[in-house]
PDB file of C-alpha atoms and ligand atoms in Angstrom:
ATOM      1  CA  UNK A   1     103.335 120.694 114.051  1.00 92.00           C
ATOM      2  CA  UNK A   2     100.299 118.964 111.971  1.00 95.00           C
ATOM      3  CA  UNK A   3     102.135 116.053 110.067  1.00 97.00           C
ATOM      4  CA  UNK A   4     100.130 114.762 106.931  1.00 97.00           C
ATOM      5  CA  UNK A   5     100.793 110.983 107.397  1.00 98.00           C
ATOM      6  CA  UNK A   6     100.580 109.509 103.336  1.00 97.00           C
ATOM      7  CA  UNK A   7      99.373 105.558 104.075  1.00 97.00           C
ATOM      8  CA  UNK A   8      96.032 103.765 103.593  1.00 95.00           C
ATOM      9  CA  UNK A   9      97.379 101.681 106.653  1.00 94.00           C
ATOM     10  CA  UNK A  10      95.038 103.209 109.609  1.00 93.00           C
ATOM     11  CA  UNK A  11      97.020 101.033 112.275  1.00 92.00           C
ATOM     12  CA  UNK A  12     100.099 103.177 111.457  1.00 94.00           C
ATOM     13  CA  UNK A  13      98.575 106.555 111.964  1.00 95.00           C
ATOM     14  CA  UNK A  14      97.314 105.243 114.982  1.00 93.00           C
ATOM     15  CA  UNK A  15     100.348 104.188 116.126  1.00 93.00           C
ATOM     16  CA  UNK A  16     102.348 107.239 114.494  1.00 95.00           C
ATOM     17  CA  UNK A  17      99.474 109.761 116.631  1.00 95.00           C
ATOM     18  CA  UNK A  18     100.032 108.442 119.684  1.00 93.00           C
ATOM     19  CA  UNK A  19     103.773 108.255 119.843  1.00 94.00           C
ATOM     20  CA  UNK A  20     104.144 111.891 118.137  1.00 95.00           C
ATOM     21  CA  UNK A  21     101.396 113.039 119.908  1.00 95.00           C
ATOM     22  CA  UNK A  22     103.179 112.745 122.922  1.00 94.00           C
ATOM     23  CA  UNK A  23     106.034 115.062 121.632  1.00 93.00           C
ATOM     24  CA  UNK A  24     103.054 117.929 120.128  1.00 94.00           C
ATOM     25  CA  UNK A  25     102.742 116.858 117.078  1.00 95.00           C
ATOM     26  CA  UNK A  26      99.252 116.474 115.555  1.00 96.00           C
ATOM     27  CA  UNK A  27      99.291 113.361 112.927  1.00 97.00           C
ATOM     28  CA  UNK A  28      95.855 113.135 110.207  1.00 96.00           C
ATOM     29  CA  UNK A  29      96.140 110.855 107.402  1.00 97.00           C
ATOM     30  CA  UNK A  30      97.015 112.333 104.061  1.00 96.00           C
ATOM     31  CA  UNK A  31      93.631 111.921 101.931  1.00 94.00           C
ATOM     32  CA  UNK A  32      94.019 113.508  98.427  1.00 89.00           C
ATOM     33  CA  UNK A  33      90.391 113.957  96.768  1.00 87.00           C
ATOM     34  CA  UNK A  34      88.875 111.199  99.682  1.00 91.00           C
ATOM     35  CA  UNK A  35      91.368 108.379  99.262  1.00 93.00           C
ATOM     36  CA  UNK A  36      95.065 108.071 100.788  1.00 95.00           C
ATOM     37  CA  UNK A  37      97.924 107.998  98.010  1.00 94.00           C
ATOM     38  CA  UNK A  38      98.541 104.510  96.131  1.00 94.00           C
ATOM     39  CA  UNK A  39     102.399 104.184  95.743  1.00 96.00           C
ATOM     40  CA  UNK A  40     104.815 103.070  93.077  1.00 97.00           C
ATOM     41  CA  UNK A  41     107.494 101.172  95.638  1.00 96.00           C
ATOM     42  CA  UNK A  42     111.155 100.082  94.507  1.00 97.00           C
ATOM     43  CA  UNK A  43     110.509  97.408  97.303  1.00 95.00           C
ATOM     44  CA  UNK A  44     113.485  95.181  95.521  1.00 95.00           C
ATOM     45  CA  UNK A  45     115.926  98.110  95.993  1.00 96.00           C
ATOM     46  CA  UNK A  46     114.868  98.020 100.240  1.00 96.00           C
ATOM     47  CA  UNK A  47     112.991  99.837 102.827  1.00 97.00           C
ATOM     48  CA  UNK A  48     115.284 102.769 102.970  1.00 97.00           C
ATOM     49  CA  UNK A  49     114.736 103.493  98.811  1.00 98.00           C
ATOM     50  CA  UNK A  50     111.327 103.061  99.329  1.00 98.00           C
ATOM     51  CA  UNK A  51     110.346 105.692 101.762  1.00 98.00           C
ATOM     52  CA  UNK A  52     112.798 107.799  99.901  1.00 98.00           C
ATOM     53  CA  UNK A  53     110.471 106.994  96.864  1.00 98.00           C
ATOM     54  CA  UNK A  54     107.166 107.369  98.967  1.00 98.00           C
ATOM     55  CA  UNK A  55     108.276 111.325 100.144  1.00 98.00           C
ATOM     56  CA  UNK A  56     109.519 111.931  96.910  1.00 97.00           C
ATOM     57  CA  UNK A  57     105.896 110.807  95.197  1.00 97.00           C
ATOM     58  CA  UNK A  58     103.897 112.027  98.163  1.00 96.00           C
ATOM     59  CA  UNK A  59     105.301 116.109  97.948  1.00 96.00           C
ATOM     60  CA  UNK A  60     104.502 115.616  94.052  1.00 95.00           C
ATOM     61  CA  UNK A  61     101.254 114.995  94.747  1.00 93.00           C
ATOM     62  CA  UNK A  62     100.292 117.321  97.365  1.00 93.00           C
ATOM     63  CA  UNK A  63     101.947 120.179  94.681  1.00 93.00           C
ATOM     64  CA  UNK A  64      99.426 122.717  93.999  1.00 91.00           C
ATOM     65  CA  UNK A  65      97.273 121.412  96.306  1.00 91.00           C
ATOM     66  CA  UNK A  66      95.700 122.855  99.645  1.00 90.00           C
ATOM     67  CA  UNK A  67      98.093 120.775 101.482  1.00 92.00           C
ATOM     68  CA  UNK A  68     100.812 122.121  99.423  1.00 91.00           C
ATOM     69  CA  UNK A  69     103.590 123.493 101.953  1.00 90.00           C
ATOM     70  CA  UNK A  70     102.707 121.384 104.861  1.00 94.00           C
ATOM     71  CA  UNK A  71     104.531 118.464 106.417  1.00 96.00           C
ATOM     72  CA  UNK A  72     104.126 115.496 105.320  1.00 98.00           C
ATOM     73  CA  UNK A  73     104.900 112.122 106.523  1.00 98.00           C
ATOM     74  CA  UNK A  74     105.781 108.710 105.075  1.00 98.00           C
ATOM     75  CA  UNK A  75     107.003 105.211 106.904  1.00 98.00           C
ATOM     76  CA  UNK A  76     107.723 101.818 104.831  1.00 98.00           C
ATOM     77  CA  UNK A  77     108.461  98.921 107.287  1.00 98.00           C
ATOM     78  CA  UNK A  78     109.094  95.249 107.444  1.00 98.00           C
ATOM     79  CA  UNK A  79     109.874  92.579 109.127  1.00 98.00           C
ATOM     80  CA  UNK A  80     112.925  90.368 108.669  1.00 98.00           C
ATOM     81  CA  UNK A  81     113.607  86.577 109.455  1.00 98.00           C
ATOM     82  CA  UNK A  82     116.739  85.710 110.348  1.00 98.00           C
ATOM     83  CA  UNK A  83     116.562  82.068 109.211  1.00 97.00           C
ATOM     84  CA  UNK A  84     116.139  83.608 105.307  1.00 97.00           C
ATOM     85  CA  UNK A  85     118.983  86.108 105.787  1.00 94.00           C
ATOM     86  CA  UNK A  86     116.710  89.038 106.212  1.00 89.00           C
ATOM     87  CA  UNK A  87     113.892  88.475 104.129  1.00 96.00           C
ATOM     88  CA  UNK A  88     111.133  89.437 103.291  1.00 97.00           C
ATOM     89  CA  UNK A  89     112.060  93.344 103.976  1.00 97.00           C
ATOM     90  CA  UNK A  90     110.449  95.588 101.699  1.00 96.00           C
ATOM     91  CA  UNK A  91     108.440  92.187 100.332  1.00 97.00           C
ATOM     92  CA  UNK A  92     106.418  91.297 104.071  1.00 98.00           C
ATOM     93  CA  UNK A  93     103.052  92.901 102.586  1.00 96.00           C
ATOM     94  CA  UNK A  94     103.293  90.774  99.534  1.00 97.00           C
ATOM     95  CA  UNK A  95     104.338  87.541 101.380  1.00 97.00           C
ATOM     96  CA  UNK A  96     101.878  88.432 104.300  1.00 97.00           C
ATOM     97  CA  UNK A  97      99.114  88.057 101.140  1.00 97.00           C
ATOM     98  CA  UNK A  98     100.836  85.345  99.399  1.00 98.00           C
ATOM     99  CA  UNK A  99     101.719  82.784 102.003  1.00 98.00           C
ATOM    100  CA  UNK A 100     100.143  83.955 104.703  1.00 98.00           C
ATOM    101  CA  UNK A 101     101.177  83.891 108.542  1.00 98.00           C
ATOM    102  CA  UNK A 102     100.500  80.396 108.752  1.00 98.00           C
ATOM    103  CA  UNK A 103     102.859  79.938 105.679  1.00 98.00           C
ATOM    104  CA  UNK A 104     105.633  81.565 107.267  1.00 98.00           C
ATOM    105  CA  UNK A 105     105.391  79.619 110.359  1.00 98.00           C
ATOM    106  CA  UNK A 106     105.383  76.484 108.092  1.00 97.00           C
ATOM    107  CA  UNK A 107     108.953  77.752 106.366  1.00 96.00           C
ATOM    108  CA  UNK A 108     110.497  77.698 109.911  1.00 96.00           C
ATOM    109  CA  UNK A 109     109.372  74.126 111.078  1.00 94.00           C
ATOM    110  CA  UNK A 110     112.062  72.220 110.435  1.00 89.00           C
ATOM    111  CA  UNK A 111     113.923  73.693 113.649  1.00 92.00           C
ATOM    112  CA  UNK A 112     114.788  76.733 111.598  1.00 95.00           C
ATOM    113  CA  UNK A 113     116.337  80.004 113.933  1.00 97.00           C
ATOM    114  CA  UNK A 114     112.824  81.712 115.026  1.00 98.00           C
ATOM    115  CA  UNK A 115     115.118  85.377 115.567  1.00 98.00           C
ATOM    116  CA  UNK A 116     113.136  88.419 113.685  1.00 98.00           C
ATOM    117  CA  UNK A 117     113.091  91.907 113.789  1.00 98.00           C
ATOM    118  CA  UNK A 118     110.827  94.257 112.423  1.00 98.00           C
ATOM    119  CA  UNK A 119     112.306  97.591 110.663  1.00 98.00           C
ATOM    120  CA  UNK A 120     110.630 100.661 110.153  1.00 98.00           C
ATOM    121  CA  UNK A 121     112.060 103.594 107.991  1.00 98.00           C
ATOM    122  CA  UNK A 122     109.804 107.672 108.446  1.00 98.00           C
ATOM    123  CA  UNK A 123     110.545 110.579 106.598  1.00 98.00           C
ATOM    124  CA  UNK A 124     109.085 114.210 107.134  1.00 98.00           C
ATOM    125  CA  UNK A 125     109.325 116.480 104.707  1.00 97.00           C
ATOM    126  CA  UNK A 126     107.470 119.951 104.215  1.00 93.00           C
ATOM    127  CA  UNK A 127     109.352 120.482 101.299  1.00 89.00           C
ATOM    128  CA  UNK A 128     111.969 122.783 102.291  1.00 90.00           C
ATOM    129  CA  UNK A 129     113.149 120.807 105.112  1.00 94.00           C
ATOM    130  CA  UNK A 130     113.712 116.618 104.781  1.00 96.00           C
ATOM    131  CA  UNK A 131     114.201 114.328 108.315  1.00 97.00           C
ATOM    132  CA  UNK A 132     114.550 110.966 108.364  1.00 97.00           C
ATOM    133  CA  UNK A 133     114.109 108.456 111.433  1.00 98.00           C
ATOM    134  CA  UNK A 134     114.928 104.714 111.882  1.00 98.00           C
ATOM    135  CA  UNK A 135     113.768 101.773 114.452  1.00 98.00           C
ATOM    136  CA  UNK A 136     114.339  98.459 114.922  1.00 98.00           C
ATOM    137  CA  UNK A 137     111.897  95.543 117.684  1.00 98.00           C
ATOM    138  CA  UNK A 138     114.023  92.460 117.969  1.00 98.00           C
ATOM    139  CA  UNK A 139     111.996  89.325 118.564  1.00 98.00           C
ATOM    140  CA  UNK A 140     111.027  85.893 117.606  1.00 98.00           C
ATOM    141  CA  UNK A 141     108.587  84.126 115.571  1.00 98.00           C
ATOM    142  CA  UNK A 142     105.802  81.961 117.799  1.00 98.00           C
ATOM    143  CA  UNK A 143     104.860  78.241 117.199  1.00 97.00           C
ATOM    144  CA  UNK A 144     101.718  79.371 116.649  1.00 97.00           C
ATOM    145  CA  UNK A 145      99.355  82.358 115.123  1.00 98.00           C
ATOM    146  CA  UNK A 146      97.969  84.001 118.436  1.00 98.00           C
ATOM    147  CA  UNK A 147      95.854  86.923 118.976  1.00 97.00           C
ATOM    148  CA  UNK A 148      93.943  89.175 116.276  1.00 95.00           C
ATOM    149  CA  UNK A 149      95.328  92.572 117.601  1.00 94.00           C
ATOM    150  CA  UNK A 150      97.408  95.262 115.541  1.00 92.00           C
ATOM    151  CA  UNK A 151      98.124  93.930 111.562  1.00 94.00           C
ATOM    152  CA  UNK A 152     100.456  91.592 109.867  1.00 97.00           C
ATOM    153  CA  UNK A 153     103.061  89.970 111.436  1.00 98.00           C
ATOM    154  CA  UNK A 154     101.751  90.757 115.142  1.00 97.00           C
ATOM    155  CA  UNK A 155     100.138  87.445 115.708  1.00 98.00           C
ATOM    156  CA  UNK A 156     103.413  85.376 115.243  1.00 98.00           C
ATOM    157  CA  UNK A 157     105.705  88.079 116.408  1.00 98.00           C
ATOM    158  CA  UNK A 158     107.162  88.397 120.397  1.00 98.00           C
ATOM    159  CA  UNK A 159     109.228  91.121 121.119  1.00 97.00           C
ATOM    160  CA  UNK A 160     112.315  90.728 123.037  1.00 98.00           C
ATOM    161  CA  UNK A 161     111.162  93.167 125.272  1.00 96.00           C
ATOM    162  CA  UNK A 162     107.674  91.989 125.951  1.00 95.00           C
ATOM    163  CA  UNK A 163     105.975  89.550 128.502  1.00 96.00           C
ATOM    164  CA  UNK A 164     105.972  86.560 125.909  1.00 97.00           C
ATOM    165  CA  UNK A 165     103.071  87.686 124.566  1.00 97.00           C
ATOM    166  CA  UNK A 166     102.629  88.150 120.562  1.00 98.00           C
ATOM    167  CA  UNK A 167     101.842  91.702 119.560  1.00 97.00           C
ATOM    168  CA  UNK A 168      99.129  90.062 118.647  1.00 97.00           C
ATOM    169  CA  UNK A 169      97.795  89.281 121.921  1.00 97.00           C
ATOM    170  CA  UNK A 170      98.509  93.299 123.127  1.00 95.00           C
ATOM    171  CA  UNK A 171      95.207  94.206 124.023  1.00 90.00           C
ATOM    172  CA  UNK A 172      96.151  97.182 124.855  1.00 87.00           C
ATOM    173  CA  UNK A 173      97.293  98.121 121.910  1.00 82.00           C
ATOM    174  CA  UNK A 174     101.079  98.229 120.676  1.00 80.00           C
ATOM    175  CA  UNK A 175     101.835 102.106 120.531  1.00 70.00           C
ATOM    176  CA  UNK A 176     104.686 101.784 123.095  1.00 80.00           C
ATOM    177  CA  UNK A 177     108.427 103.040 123.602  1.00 87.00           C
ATOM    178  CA  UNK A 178     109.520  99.485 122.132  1.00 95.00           C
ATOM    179  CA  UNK A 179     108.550  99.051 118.521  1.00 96.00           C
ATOM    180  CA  UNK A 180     110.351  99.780 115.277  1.00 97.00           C
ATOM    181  CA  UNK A 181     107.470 102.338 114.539  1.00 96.00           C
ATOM    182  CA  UNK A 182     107.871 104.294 117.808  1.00 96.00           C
ATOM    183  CA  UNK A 183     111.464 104.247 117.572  1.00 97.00           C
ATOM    184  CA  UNK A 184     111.687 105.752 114.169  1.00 97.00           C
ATOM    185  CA  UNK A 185     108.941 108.338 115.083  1.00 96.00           C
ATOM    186  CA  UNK A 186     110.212 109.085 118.479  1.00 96.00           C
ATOM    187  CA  UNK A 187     114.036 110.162 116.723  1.00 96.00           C
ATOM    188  CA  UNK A 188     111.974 112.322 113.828  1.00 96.00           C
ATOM    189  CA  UNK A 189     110.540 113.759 117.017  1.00 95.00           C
ATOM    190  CA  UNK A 190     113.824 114.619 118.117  1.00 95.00           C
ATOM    191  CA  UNK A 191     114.941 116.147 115.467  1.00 95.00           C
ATOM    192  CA  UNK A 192     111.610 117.882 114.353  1.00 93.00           C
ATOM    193  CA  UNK A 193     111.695 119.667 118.403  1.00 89.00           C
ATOM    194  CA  UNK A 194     115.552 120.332 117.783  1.00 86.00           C
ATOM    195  CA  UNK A 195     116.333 123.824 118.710  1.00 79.00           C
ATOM    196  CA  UNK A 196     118.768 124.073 115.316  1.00 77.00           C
ATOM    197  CA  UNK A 197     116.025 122.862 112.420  1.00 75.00           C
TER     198      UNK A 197
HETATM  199  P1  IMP B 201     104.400  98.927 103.991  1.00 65.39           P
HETATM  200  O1  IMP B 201     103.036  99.425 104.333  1.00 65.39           O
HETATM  201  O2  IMP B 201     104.707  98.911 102.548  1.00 65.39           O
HETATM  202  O3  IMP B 201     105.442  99.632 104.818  1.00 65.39           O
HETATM  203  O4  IMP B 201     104.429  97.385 104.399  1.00 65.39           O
HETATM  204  C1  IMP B 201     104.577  97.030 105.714  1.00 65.39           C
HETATM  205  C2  IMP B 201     104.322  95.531 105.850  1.00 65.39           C
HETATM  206  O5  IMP B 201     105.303  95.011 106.756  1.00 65.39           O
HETATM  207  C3  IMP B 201     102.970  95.273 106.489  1.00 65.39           C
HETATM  208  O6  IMP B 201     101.967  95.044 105.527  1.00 65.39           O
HETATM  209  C4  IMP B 201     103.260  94.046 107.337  1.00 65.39           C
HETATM  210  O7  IMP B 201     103.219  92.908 106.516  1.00 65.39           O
HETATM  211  C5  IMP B 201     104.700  94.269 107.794  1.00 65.39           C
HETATM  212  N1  IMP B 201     104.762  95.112 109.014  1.00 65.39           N
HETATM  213  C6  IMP B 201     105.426  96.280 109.146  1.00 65.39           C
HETATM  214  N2  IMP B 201     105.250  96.788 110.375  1.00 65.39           N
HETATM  215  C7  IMP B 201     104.441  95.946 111.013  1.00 65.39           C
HETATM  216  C8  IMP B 201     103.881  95.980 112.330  1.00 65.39           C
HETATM  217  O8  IMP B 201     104.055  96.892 113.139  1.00 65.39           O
HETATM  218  N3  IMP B 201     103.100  94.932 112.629  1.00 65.39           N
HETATM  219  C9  IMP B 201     102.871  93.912 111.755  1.00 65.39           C
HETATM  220  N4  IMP B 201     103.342  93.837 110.534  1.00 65.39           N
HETATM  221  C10 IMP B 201     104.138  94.868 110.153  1.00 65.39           C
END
């Protein structure tokens, strides 16, 4: 199935090509007259809501459209300290700009729990149709920034199921079995190949 991915983030449809890819799915970013949808997000209401409120905003635009009837795609994500009782959730782009990773790392100096886990929420809709998809990467937050691969939080962030490395320091790029990403887009796979859809 071609899946119109709505995000101006081109490491996601990267990342969401590969790993659907793999089940025969074809992912191209959503551009609507050139330029990728700019969303209003309820980001104080969670990831969940907003994804809900991306899909819902993303088939309104596409209405009367060429793309009108075809599947679209959208994914809001996060990642969430333990040491601040899961935050900053649906906030990490806006702390990511307003603190920085170096900022971060500063809030958990004072021997502060370094557990994390990044969340990712994707929903496919074609407008008759609606299938929703969840992941979760457990890991911890480094001493240190390290490595300038993938986006946000990669560079401070070492997944539980790694080597030790940061995403960050994944040359080889981060579309694997093990992120929150893959996971979510590997079960809308499931569902999307299911005999009874
Ligand atoms: P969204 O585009 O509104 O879903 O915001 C996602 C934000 O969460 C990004 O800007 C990053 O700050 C963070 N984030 C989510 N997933 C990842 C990831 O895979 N790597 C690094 N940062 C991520």
């Amino acid at each position: 199935m071609k899946i119109l991915f709505a995000t101006s983030n081109p490491n996601k449809v990267e990342e969401a090509s590969a790993v659907l890819g793999q089940s025969g799915h074809r992912v191209e970013q959503l551009l609507v007259g050139g330029v990728p949808p700019d969303f209003e997000e309820p980001k104080e209401l969670g990831l969940e809501a907003v994804a809900v409120a991306k899909i819902e905003q993303a088939l309104g635009l596409i209405r009367g459209t060429e793309f009108e009837g075809s599947a679209v795609m959208v994914e809001d994500s996060g990642i969430f300290l333990d040491a601040f009782d899961d935050w900053p959730g649906a906030e990490s782009s806006d702390v990511e700009r307003e603190i920085g990773l170096k900022g971060v790392l500063r809030m958990l100096a004072d021997g502060r729990q370094r557990g994390a886990e990044y969340r990712a929420v994707a929903i496919v809709s074609d407008g008759a149709g609606t299938w929703d998809g969840t992941g979760v990467c457990r890991g911890r937050i480094s001493e240190t920034v390290r490595g300038n691969q993938g986006f946000g939080y990669d560079p401070i962030f070492i997944p539980d199921e790694g080597d030790g490395r940061t995403f960050g320091e994944w040359r080889e790029g981060k579309n694997s079995e093990i992120t929150h990403r893959a996971r979510a887009m590997n079960r809308l796979a499931e569902l999307l190949n299911s005999p009874s859809r």
